[in-house]
Short mmCIF file of C-alpha atoms in Angstrom, two decimals:
data_model
loop_
_atom_site.label_atom_id
_atom_site.label_comp_id
_atom_site.label_asym_id
_atom_site.label_seq_id
_atom_site.Cartn_x
_atom_site.Cartn_y
_atom_site.Cartn_z
CA UNK A 19 -30.95 12.98 -65.66
CA UNK A 20 -32.93 13.58 -68.66
CA UNK A 21 -33.19 17.19 -69.28
CA UNK A 22 -37.35 16.80 -69.04
CA UNK A 23 -37.03 15.33 -65.54
CA UNK A 24 -34.52 18.19 -64.82
CA UNK A 25 -36.88 20.83 -65.87
CA UNK A 26 -39.67 19.11 -64.04
CA UNK A 27 -37.56 18.94 -60.61
CA UNK A 28 -36.62 22.45 -61.18
CA UNK A 29 -40.44 23.59 -61.34
CA UNK A 30 -41.07 21.43 -58.40
CA UNK A 31 -38.58 23.06 -56.32
CA UNK A 32 -39.40 26.62 -57.56
CA UNK A 33 -43.11 25.97 -56.60
CA UNK A 34 -42.13 24.63 -53.10
CA UNK A 35 -39.86 27.83 -52.89
CA UNK A 36 -42.68 30.08 -53.93
CA UNK A 37 -45.28 28.25 -51.39
CA UNK A 38 -42.51 28.74 -48.64
CA UNK A 39 -42.00 32.03 -49.06
CA UNK A 40 -45.85 32.87 -49.50
CA UNK A 41 -46.48 31.01 -45.98
CA UNK A 42 -43.35 32.95 -44.42
CA UNK A 43 -44.79 36.22 -45.79
CA UNK A 44 -48.35 34.94 -44.18
CA UNK A 45 -46.91 34.47 -41.26
CA UNK A 46 -44.86 37.86 -41.00
CA UNK A 47 -48.14 39.56 -41.83
CA UNK A 48 -49.96 37.79 -39.20
CA UNK A 49 -47.34 38.50 -36.68
CA UNK A 50 -47.61 42.35 -37.78
CA UNK A 51 -51.08 42.46 -37.27
CA UNK A 52 -51.15 41.21 -33.94
CA UNK A 53 -48.32 43.74 -32.96
CA UNK A 54 -50.52 46.28 -34.48
CA UNK A 55 -53.62 45.00 -32.43
CA UNK A 56 -51.77 44.97 -29.19
CA UNK A 57 -50.50 48.62 -29.62
CA UNK A 58 -54.31 49.61 -30.56
CA UNK A 59 -55.45 48.18 -27.51
CA UNK A 60 -52.62 50.01 -25.38
CA UNK A 61 -53.36 53.14 -26.78
CA UNK A 62 -56.36 53.95 -28.40
CA UNK A 63 -59.80 55.00 -26.88
CA UNK A 64 -62.66 53.79 -28.38
CA UNK A 65 -64.99 54.87 -25.67
CA UNK A 66 -65.16 58.40 -23.97
CA UNK A 67 -62.88 58.66 -20.75
CA UNK A 68 -64.22 57.28 -17.59
CA UNK A 69 -62.56 59.80 -15.28
CA UNK A 70 -59.40 61.90 -15.30
CA UNK A 71 -56.25 61.85 -13.51
CA UNK A 72 -57.02 64.29 -10.83
CA UNK A 73 -60.39 62.41 -10.05
CA UNK A 74 -58.51 59.08 -9.99
CA UNK A 75 -55.78 60.65 -7.42
CA UNK A 76 -58.56 61.67 -5.24
CA UNK A 77 -60.51 58.48 -5.28
CA UNK A 78 -58.92 57.59 -1.74
CA UNK A 79 -60.98 60.58 0.03
CA UNK A 80 -64.15 58.39 -0.66
CA UNK A 81 -62.86 55.34 1.00
CA UNK A 82 -64.13 53.86 4.51
CA UNK A 83 -62.56 55.67 7.58
CA UNK A 84 -59.51 53.58 8.62
CA UNK A 85 -58.36 53.12 4.81
CA UNK A 86 -59.01 56.62 4.25
CA UNK A 87 -56.72 57.39 7.24
CA UNK A 88 -53.81 54.99 5.96
CA UNK A 89 -54.16 56.70 2.36
CA UNK A 90 -53.90 60.08 3.90
CA UNK A 91 -50.50 59.29 5.42
CA UNK A 92 -49.09 57.53 2.36
CA UNK A 93 -47.16 58.75 -0.49
CA UNK A 94 -48.33 59.03 -4.12
CA UNK A 95 -47.17 55.90 -5.33
CA UNK A 96 -48.15 54.01 -2.18
CA UNK A 97 -51.89 55.46 -2.85
CA UNK A 98 -51.86 54.47 -6.39
CA UNK A 99 -50.85 50.95 -5.29
CA UNK A 100 -53.88 50.79 -2.66
CA UNK A 101 -56.07 52.21 -5.23
CA UNK A 102 -55.00 49.48 -7.90
CA UNK A 103 -55.61 47.10 -5.08
CA UNK A 104 -59.11 48.10 -4.06
CA UNK A 105 -60.49 48.33 -7.58
CA UNK A 106 -58.44 45.30 -9.18
CA UNK A 107 -56.70 47.46 -11.64
CA UNK A 108 -53.48 45.79 -13.35
CA UNK A 109 -50.41 47.30 -13.74
CA UNK A 110 -48.83 47.18 -17.50
CA UNK A 111 -46.26 44.63 -18.24
CA UNK A 112 -44.70 46.81 -21.02
CA UNK A 113 -43.31 50.30 -21.28
CA UNK A 114 -46.10 51.95 -22.99
CA UNK A 115 -47.29 54.76 -20.64
CA UNK A 116 -45.26 53.44 -17.70
CA UNK A 117 -46.94 54.67 -14.59
CA UNK A 118 -50.01 55.51 -16.48
CA UNK A 119 -53.66 53.87 -16.14
CA UNK A 120 -52.43 50.43 -16.10
CA UNK A 121 -53.05 47.84 -18.56
CA UNK A 122 -56.91 47.93 -18.67
CA UNK A 123 -57.19 51.74 -19.37
CA UNK A 124 -55.71 54.03 -22.07
CA UNK A 125 -55.32 57.69 -21.94
CA UNK A 126 -57.68 59.86 -24.36
CA UNK A 127 -55.22 62.65 -24.94
CA UNK A 128 -56.43 64.86 -22.36
CA UNK A 129 -55.61 63.33 -18.95
CA UNK A 130 -58.75 61.28 -19.45
CA UNK A 131 -58.74 57.46 -18.53
CA UNK A 132 -60.87 55.31 -21.26
CA UNK A 133 -61.50 51.85 -20.47
CA UNK A 134 -60.30 49.12 -23.02
CA UNK A 135 -60.80 45.23 -23.46
CA UNK A 136 -57.98 44.69 -21.41
CA UNK A 137 -59.74 46.03 -18.12
CA UNK A 138 -61.41 42.47 -18.02
CA UNK A 139 -59.15 40.50 -20.25
CA UNK A 140 -55.45 41.10 -18.70
CA UNK A 141 -55.34 39.90 -15.29
CA UNK A 142 -52.72 38.42 -12.87
CA UNK A 143 -52.08 34.95 -11.42
CA UNK A 144 -49.66 34.75 -8.52
CA UNK A 145 -49.08 38.48 -8.99
CA UNK A 146 -47.96 37.92 -12.56
CA UNK A 147 -49.33 39.90 -15.26
CA UNK A 148 -50.95 37.86 -18.35
CA UNK A 149 -52.57 39.72 -21.21
CA UNK A 150 -55.52 37.60 -22.43
CA UNK A 151 -55.90 36.17 -18.82
CA UNK A 152 -59.34 37.13 -17.24
CA UNK A 153 -59.11 40.03 -14.67
CA UNK A 154 -60.34 37.92 -11.82
CA UNK A 155 -59.54 40.93 -9.54
CA UNK A 156 -61.76 43.56 -11.22
CA UNK A 157 -64.09 45.52 -8.97
CA UNK A 158 -65.68 47.67 -11.74
CA UNK A 159 -68.89 48.54 -9.85
CA UNK A 160 -66.71 49.79 -6.55
CA UNK A 161 -64.57 51.94 -8.85
CA UNK A 162 -67.66 53.49 -10.54
CA UNK A 163 -69.31 54.08 -7.14
CA UNK A 164 -65.91 55.82 -6.00
CA UNK A 165 -65.57 57.92 -9.00
CA UNK A 166 -69.13 59.14 -9.00
CA UNK A 167 -68.71 60.28 -5.51
CA UNK A 168 -65.63 61.94 -6.22
CA UNK A 169 -66.74 63.76 -9.10
CA UNK A 170 -69.58 65.23 -7.39
CA UNK A 171 -67.37 66.49 -4.85
CA UNK A 172 -65.13 68.07 -7.35
CA UNK A 173 -68.13 69.55 -9.20
CA UNK A 174 -67.56 67.69 -12.44
CA UNK A 175 -69.77 66.18 -15.00
CA UNK A 176 -70.84 62.59 -14.57
CA UNK A 177 -69.75 60.26 -17.51
CA UNK A 178 -71.80 57.44 -19.42
CA UNK A 179 -70.73 54.63 -16.65
CA UNK A 180 -71.44 56.97 -13.83
CA UNK A 181 -74.99 57.42 -15.06
CA UNK A 182 -75.50 53.90 -16.15
CA UNK A 183 -74.69 52.30 -12.92
CA UNK A 184 -77.76 53.80 -11.31
CA UNK A 185 -79.91 51.80 -13.22
CA UNK A 186 -78.01 48.76 -14.54
CA UNK A 187 -75.82 46.46 -12.15
CA UNK A 188 -72.07 46.61 -13.22
CA UNK A 189 -71.18 43.63 -10.98
CA UNK A 190 -72.02 41.99 -7.81
CA UNK A 191 -68.65 40.27 -7.33
CA UNK A 192 -65.10 41.57 -7.75
CA UNK A 193 -63.68 39.73 -10.78
CA UNK A 194 -66.93 39.23 -12.46
CA UNK A 195 -69.05 41.84 -14.56
CA UNK A 196 -72.42 42.13 -15.90
CA UNK A 197 -70.82 43.26 -19.38
CA UNK A 198 -72.90 40.89 -21.39
CA UNK A 199 -76.06 42.99 -20.80
CA UNK A 200 -73.97 46.08 -21.80
CA UNK A 201 -73.55 44.73 -25.23
CA UNK A 202 -77.36 43.66 -25.23
CA UNK A 203 -78.38 47.20 -24.16
CA UNK A 204 -75.91 49.05 -26.46
CA UNK A 205 -76.98 46.89 -29.50
CA UNK A 206 -80.71 47.71 -28.65
CA UNK A 207 -79.80 51.31 -29.52
CA UNK A 208 -78.86 50.42 -33.04
CA UNK A 209 -80.65 49.57 -36.06
CA UNK A 210 -79.45 46.51 -37.73
CA UNK A 211 -76.80 48.43 -39.86
CA UNK A 212 -75.57 50.16 -36.82
CA UNK A 213 -77.37 53.57 -37.37
CA UNK A 214 -77.93 54.87 -33.84
CA UNK A 215 -81.46 55.07 -32.83
CA UNK A 216 -82.19 55.78 -29.07
CA UNK A 217 -85.83 55.47 -29.48
CA UNK A 218 -85.73 51.72 -29.74
CA UNK A 219 -87.04 50.06 -26.65
CA UNK A 220 -84.44 47.69 -25.11
CA UNK A 221 -85.33 44.10 -24.61
CA UNK A 222 -86.00 42.42 -21.31
CA UNK A 223 -83.02 42.31 -19.52
CA UNK A 224 -81.99 39.28 -17.22
CA UNK A 225 -78.66 40.80 -15.45
CA UNK A 226 -76.04 38.20 -14.60
CA UNK A 227 -72.31 38.17 -13.89
CA UNK A 228 -70.02 36.55 -16.12
CA UNK A 229 -66.30 35.53 -15.85
CA UNK A 230 -64.23 36.48 -18.68
CA UNK A 231 -62.84 33.70 -20.54
CA UNK A 232 -59.04 33.27 -21.42
CA UNK A 233 -58.39 34.50 -24.88
CA UNK A 234 -55.83 32.36 -26.01
CA UNK A 235 -58.64 29.65 -26.41
CA UNK A 236 -60.33 31.50 -29.34
CA UNK A 237 -57.77 30.22 -31.73
CA UNK A 238 -59.26 26.49 -31.03
CA UNK A 239 -62.98 27.50 -31.28
CA UNK A 240 -65.24 27.96 -34.18
CA UNK A 241 -67.42 30.47 -32.53
CA UNK A 242 -67.68 32.88 -29.69
CA UNK A 243 -68.96 33.00 -25.99
CA UNK A 244 -70.22 30.44 -23.45
CA UNK A 245 -73.16 29.07 -25.23
CA UNK A 246 -71.54 29.23 -28.66
CA UNK A 247 -74.01 31.33 -30.30
CA UNK A 248 -71.83 33.93 -31.99
CA UNK A 249 -69.83 34.01 -34.98
CA UNK A 250 -66.09 33.91 -34.53
CA UNK A 251 -65.12 37.36 -36.09
CA UNK A 252 -63.66 40.55 -35.09
CA UNK A 253 -67.36 42.23 -35.40
CA UNK A 254 -68.85 40.69 -32.42
CA UNK A 255 -65.87 42.09 -30.09
CA UNK A 256 -67.16 45.85 -31.30
CA UNK A 257 -70.49 45.43 -29.59
CA UNK A 258 -69.07 47.07 -26.53
CA UNK A 259 -68.06 50.12 -28.51
CA UNK A 260 -71.60 50.95 -29.57
CA UNK A 261 -71.93 54.10 -27.35
CA UNK A 262 -74.60 56.46 -29.07
CA UNK A 263 -71.66 58.82 -29.48
CA UNK A 264 -70.03 56.61 -31.57
CA UNK A 265 -71.93 56.74 -34.97
CA UNK A 266 -72.63 54.39 -37.79
CA UNK A 267 -69.38 55.87 -39.79
CA UNK A 268 -66.97 55.67 -36.55
CA UNK A 269 -67.95 51.89 -36.04
CA UNK A 270 -67.24 50.99 -39.62
CA UNK A 271 -64.22 52.88 -39.65
CA UNK A 272 -62.85 51.08 -36.67
CA UNK A 273 -63.25 47.71 -38.34
CA UNK A 274 -59.75 47.25 -39.35
CA UNK A 275 -58.51 48.20 -36.05
CA UNK A 276 -60.55 45.16 -34.77
CA UNK A 277 -59.45 42.80 -37.34
CA UNK A 278 -55.96 43.59 -35.76
CA UNK A 279 -57.22 43.12 -32.25
CA UNK A 280 -58.71 39.76 -33.17
CA UNK A 281 -55.11 38.79 -34.77
CA UNK A 282 -53.52 39.67 -31.47
CA UNK A 283 -56.00 37.30 -29.61
CA UNK A 284 -55.17 34.62 -32.09
CA UNK A 285 -51.42 35.07 -31.35
CA UNK A 286 -51.68 34.46 -27.83
CA UNK A 287 -50.18 31.35 -25.90
CA UNK A 288 -51.37 30.31 -22.57
CA UNK A 289 -48.71 30.64 -19.71
CA UNK A 290 -46.81 27.66 -18.21
CA UNK A 291 -47.16 26.59 -14.86
CA UNK A 292 -44.01 27.86 -13.18
CA UNK A 293 -43.92 25.38 -10.47
CA UNK A 294 -42.86 21.79 -10.09
CA UNK A 295 -44.81 19.11 -11.25
CA UNK A 296 -44.90 15.10 -10.41
CA UNK A 297 -44.44 13.89 -14.09
CA UNK A 298 -45.30 10.11 -12.77
CA UNK A 299 -48.63 11.43 -11.46
CA UNK A 300 -49.61 13.56 -14.21
CA UNK A 301 -48.78 10.69 -16.72
CA UNK A 302 -51.40 8.74 -14.61
CA UNK A 303 -53.59 11.60 -14.45
CA UNK A 304 -53.54 12.05 -18.53
CA UNK A 305 -54.60 8.49 -19.03
CA UNK A 306 -57.39 9.38 -16.36
CA UNK A 307 -58.36 12.65 -18.21
CA UNK A 308 -58.46 11.08 -21.83
CA UNK A 309 -61.07 8.05 -20.52
CA UNK A 310 -63.27 10.51 -18.73
CA UNK A 311 -62.67 14.15 -20.05
CA UNK A 312 -61.61 14.32 -23.44
CA UNK A 313 -64.70 13.71 -25.07
CA UNK A 314 -65.90 17.30 -24.12
CA UNK A 315 -62.48 18.97 -23.57
CA UNK A 316 -60.04 17.38 -26.25
CA UNK A 317 -56.49 15.87 -26.02
CA UNK A 318 -53.46 17.81 -25.69
CA UNK A 319 -49.69 17.13 -26.53
CA UNK A 320 -48.52 15.83 -29.56
CA UNK A 321 -51.40 14.85 -31.50
CA UNK A 322 -53.88 16.52 -29.45
CA UNK A 323 -57.18 17.61 -30.66
CA UNK A 324 -60.14 19.80 -29.54
CA UNK A 325 -63.49 19.73 -31.41
CA UNK A 326 -65.69 22.13 -30.00
CA UNK A 327 -69.08 20.49 -28.70
CA UNK A 328 -71.70 22.03 -26.69
CA UNK A 329 -73.22 20.17 -23.85
CA UNK A 330 -77.01 20.41 -23.33
CA UNK A 331 -78.04 22.25 -20.08
CA UNK A 332 -79.73 19.56 -18.37
CA UNK A 333 -76.78 17.56 -18.66
CA UNK A 334 -74.14 20.02 -17.62
CA UNK A 335 -76.21 21.32 -15.07
CA UNK A 336 -74.25 24.62 -14.40
CA UNK A 337 -76.00 27.86 -13.55
CA UNK A 338 -78.81 28.52 -16.40
CA UNK A 339 -79.20 32.06 -16.09
CA UNK A 340 -76.72 33.16 -18.80
CA UNK A 341 -78.29 30.72 -21.07
CA UNK A 342 -81.40 32.41 -20.59
CA UNK A 343 -80.50 36.10 -21.01
CA UNK A 344 -79.90 36.14 -24.46
CA UNK A 345 -83.00 34.96 -25.98
CA UNK A 346 -83.93 37.82 -28.13
CA UNK A 347 -80.32 39.27 -28.58
CA UNK A 348 -79.32 36.17 -30.80
CA UNK A 349 -81.69 36.88 -33.34
CA UNK A 350 -80.94 40.47 -33.36
CA UNK A 351 -77.27 39.55 -34.10
CA UNK A 352 -78.31 37.26 -36.87
CA UNK A 353 -79.91 40.21 -38.47
CA UNK A 354 -77.39 42.68 -38.12
CA UNK A 355 -74.04 44.11 -39.51
CA UNK A 356 -72.43 42.20 -36.34
CA UNK A 357 -72.61 38.98 -38.28
CA UNK A 358 -72.77 40.35 -41.65
CA UNK A 359 -76.65 39.89 -41.97
CA UNK A 360 -76.39 36.26 -40.96
CA UNK A 361 -73.61 35.56 -43.49
CA UNK A 362 -71.56 34.69 -40.62
CA UNK A 363 -73.26 31.77 -38.62
CA UNK A 364 -75.17 32.65 -35.71
CA UNK A 365 -76.81 30.11 -33.47
CA UNK A 366 -80.06 31.47 -32.39
CA UNK A 367 -81.08 28.26 -30.24
CA UNK A 368 -78.13 26.90 -28.81
CA UNK A 369 -78.69 24.05 -26.26
CA UNK A 370 -76.42 24.39 -23.69
CA UNK A 371 -72.78 25.55 -22.76
CA UNK A 372 -69.79 25.05 -24.73
CA UNK A 373 -67.08 22.78 -23.17
CA UNK A 374 -63.75 24.88 -23.37
CA UNK A 375 -60.39 23.72 -24.24
CA UNK A 376 -58.30 23.49 -21.35
CA UNK A 377 -54.84 25.07 -22.24
CA UNK A 378 -53.49 27.20 -19.60
CA UNK A 379 -56.49 26.19 -17.05
CA UNK A 380 -54.14 26.26 -14.17
CA UNK A 381 -54.02 30.01 -14.32
CA UNK A 382 -57.78 30.86 -15.27
CA UNK A 383 -59.39 30.39 -11.66
CA UNK A 384 -62.22 30.87 -10.68
CA UNK A 385 -63.73 28.30 -12.76
CA UNK A 386 -67.30 27.93 -14.59
CA UNK A 387 -68.74 31.01 -16.75
CA UNK A 388 -69.92 32.47 -13.90
CA UNK A 389 -66.72 32.44 -11.78
CA UNK A 390 -68.19 30.38 -9.07
CA UNK A 391 -65.69 27.70 -8.20
CA UNK A 392 -62.15 29.05 -6.83
CA UNK A 393 -59.79 26.16 -7.61
CA UNK A 394 -59.74 22.92 -9.81
CA UNK A 395 -60.13 20.71 -6.81
CA UNK A 396 -63.30 22.03 -6.20
CA UNK A 397 -64.34 21.41 -9.83
CA UNK A 398 -63.19 17.86 -9.19
CA UNK A 399 -65.02 17.72 -6.00
CA UNK A 400 -68.70 19.04 -6.50
CA UNK A 401 -69.94 18.37 -2.96
CA UNK A 402 -67.07 20.54 -1.61
CA UNK A 403 -67.67 23.85 -3.28
CA UNK A 404 -67.67 26.69 -0.85
CA UNK A 405 -71.02 28.68 -0.42
CA UNK A 406 -69.13 31.59 0.16
CA UNK A 407 -65.53 32.68 -0.62
CA UNK A 408 -63.00 35.34 -0.33
CA UNK A 409 -59.79 35.13 -2.21
CA UNK A 410 -56.51 36.85 -1.25
CA UNK A 411 -54.77 39.63 -3.20
CA UNK A 412 -52.09 37.40 -5.30
CA UNK A 413 -52.11 34.14 -3.24
CA UNK A 414 -52.13 30.74 -5.44
CA UNK A 415 -53.21 27.47 -3.87
CA UNK A 416 -50.64 25.02 -5.54
CA UNK A 417 -52.15 21.95 -3.91
CA UNK A 418 -55.39 22.88 -5.24
CA UNK A 419 -54.84 24.71 -8.40
CA UNK A 420 -56.50 28.10 -8.40
CA UNK A 421 -57.25 30.98 -5.92
CA UNK A 422 -56.19 31.12 -2.37
CA UNK A 423 -59.14 31.66 -0.33
CA UNK A 424 -61.11 31.72 2.86
CA UNK A 425 -64.12 29.51 2.75
CA UNK A 426 -67.31 30.65 4.86
CA UNK A 427 -70.77 29.68 5.12
CA UNK A 428 -72.54 33.29 4.57
CA UNK A 429 -71.38 36.58 3.75
CA UNK A 430 -70.18 38.57 7.14
CA UNK A 431 -72.83 41.18 7.95
CA UNK A 432 -71.76 44.62 6.55
CA UNK A 433 -73.84 47.79 5.18
CA UNK A 434 -70.91 48.33 2.62
CA UNK A 435 -71.51 47.14 -0.70
CA UNK A 436 -67.86 47.27 -1.48
CA UNK A 437 -66.99 44.90 0.93
CA UNK A 438 -69.81 42.69 -0.04
CA UNK A 439 -68.60 42.37 -3.54
CA UNK A 440 -65.13 40.94 -2.15
CA UNK A 441 -66.97 37.91 -1.01
CA UNK A 442 -68.32 35.38 -3.75
CA UNK A 443 -71.79 34.31 -2.66
CA UNK A 444 -72.90 31.36 -4.68
CA UNK A 445 -76.60 31.63 -3.26
CA UNK A 446 -77.37 34.63 -5.43
CA UNK A 447 -79.04 34.63 -8.88
CA UNK A 448 -76.58 33.57 -11.66
CA UNK A 449 -73.89 32.73 -9.20
CA UNK A 450 -74.65 28.96 -8.48
CA UNK A 451 -71.42 26.67 -8.41
CA UNK A 452 -73.62 23.45 -8.88
CA UNK A 453 -73.13 21.19 -12.03
CA UNK A 454 -70.52 19.64 -13.96
CA UNK A 455 -70.71 16.96 -11.56
CA UNK A 456 -69.06 14.37 -13.93
CA UNK A 457 -65.99 14.30 -11.39
CA UNK A 458 -67.80 12.08 -9.20
CA UNK A 459 -67.20 8.92 -11.15
CA UNK A 460 -63.77 9.30 -10.15
CA UNK A 461 -61.80 7.69 -7.20
CA UNK A 462 -59.91 10.20 -5.02
CA UNK A 463 -56.49 8.91 -6.45
CA UNK A 464 -57.71 9.46 -9.96
CA UNK A 465 -58.99 12.95 -9.14
CA UNK A 466 -55.46 13.90 -7.75
CA UNK A 467 -53.66 12.43 -10.54
CA UNK A 468 -56.22 14.67 -13.15
CA UNK A 469 -55.53 17.60 -11.13
CA UNK A 470 -51.48 16.81 -11.63
CA UNK A 471 -52.12 16.64 -15.11
CA UNK A 472 -53.76 19.87 -15.70
CA UNK A 473 -50.71 21.92 -14.50
CA UNK A 474 -49.44 20.60 -17.66
CA UNK A 475 -51.62 22.03 -20.42
#
């Protein structure tokens, strides 16, 4: 080979090695950022503690008579399990602070339990803990009510949520929360540059419950939230930390932490379906899915492709309350530090809801943005969706793909708010299970095949 060709080949090889090394370094950096983001979520308190260990250990004393009697006779460990079940708290899958507050809270350094993002964004499916999975068990309103009663009995000062819950609903059903409006309220107490101004008047509030989305879908999307209005950036994730106690400099100082948390979110992979799958039926379902569903939800497997698409509200037909609730807030985000003062795109006037990617969809019940539909079978059978339903603790309905439930015509009569929250009532404002009736175009055999295919994603 001529000397000049050898030189060119050598330079090309060196360039390839350099590019490969750079890509490898970039991957290592991303993995390091993701690992750091996970540690931050599990160990750093961004908000004041909601309660301390003593208060948590005494919550059982506020419970209804039969449950309280059972707890009184139980060991401390048994009472802990009963408390976690009552409030939808999730044990940690790692060894960080084993036996501590669980995965959704972190210690504040003084026996206090401070809520973290994982309270809503780490859940269980069939009893298995999955970080990034929506916590469909979380009973925040019930927890705060019991904490407030316990603190008053202990003559302890009330915390921010104890007081806020007296004016703002925290959630009307276990597994869903009014968290979006928390962000609206906290954002209203800030100037665009995040300076605290508690004299600012809050906007008109339209309270509504939301089901948290699976975090692993973020990597495929180009914007945040069910209506796709917010930029895909770490900054909007910080809105829930905007308590007045955290001044502007504190918020700015946390930006590096939330960049790492964002990297952790983008590193997540969906869990695989753990049971048997009928491969032949799933293959038939893939063909049906790609003819009827892929236009909105994308394709999967080798060569799969998802392009984020917003479906107009009149076409999708799902509950409109969430869509209407943020009318003024979207513009406020466009003008603020949260979007780099509009440099990051904010959709001020979205037309509807984003059709999400369906990776790991088998694990993410209940369905729709408000958590109103308990199984994939019910998604595929719009006319069969229950008016009211109640789930079991860790049961998974393999036949229907989703929560194991008891359907009812109405919520049983009860005066206890904590008991009512265990029933999902689709007749309540913002909780409708109507809409997304596209599956009515499919035959019953096609629906069975699609359901089997969805297990493979």
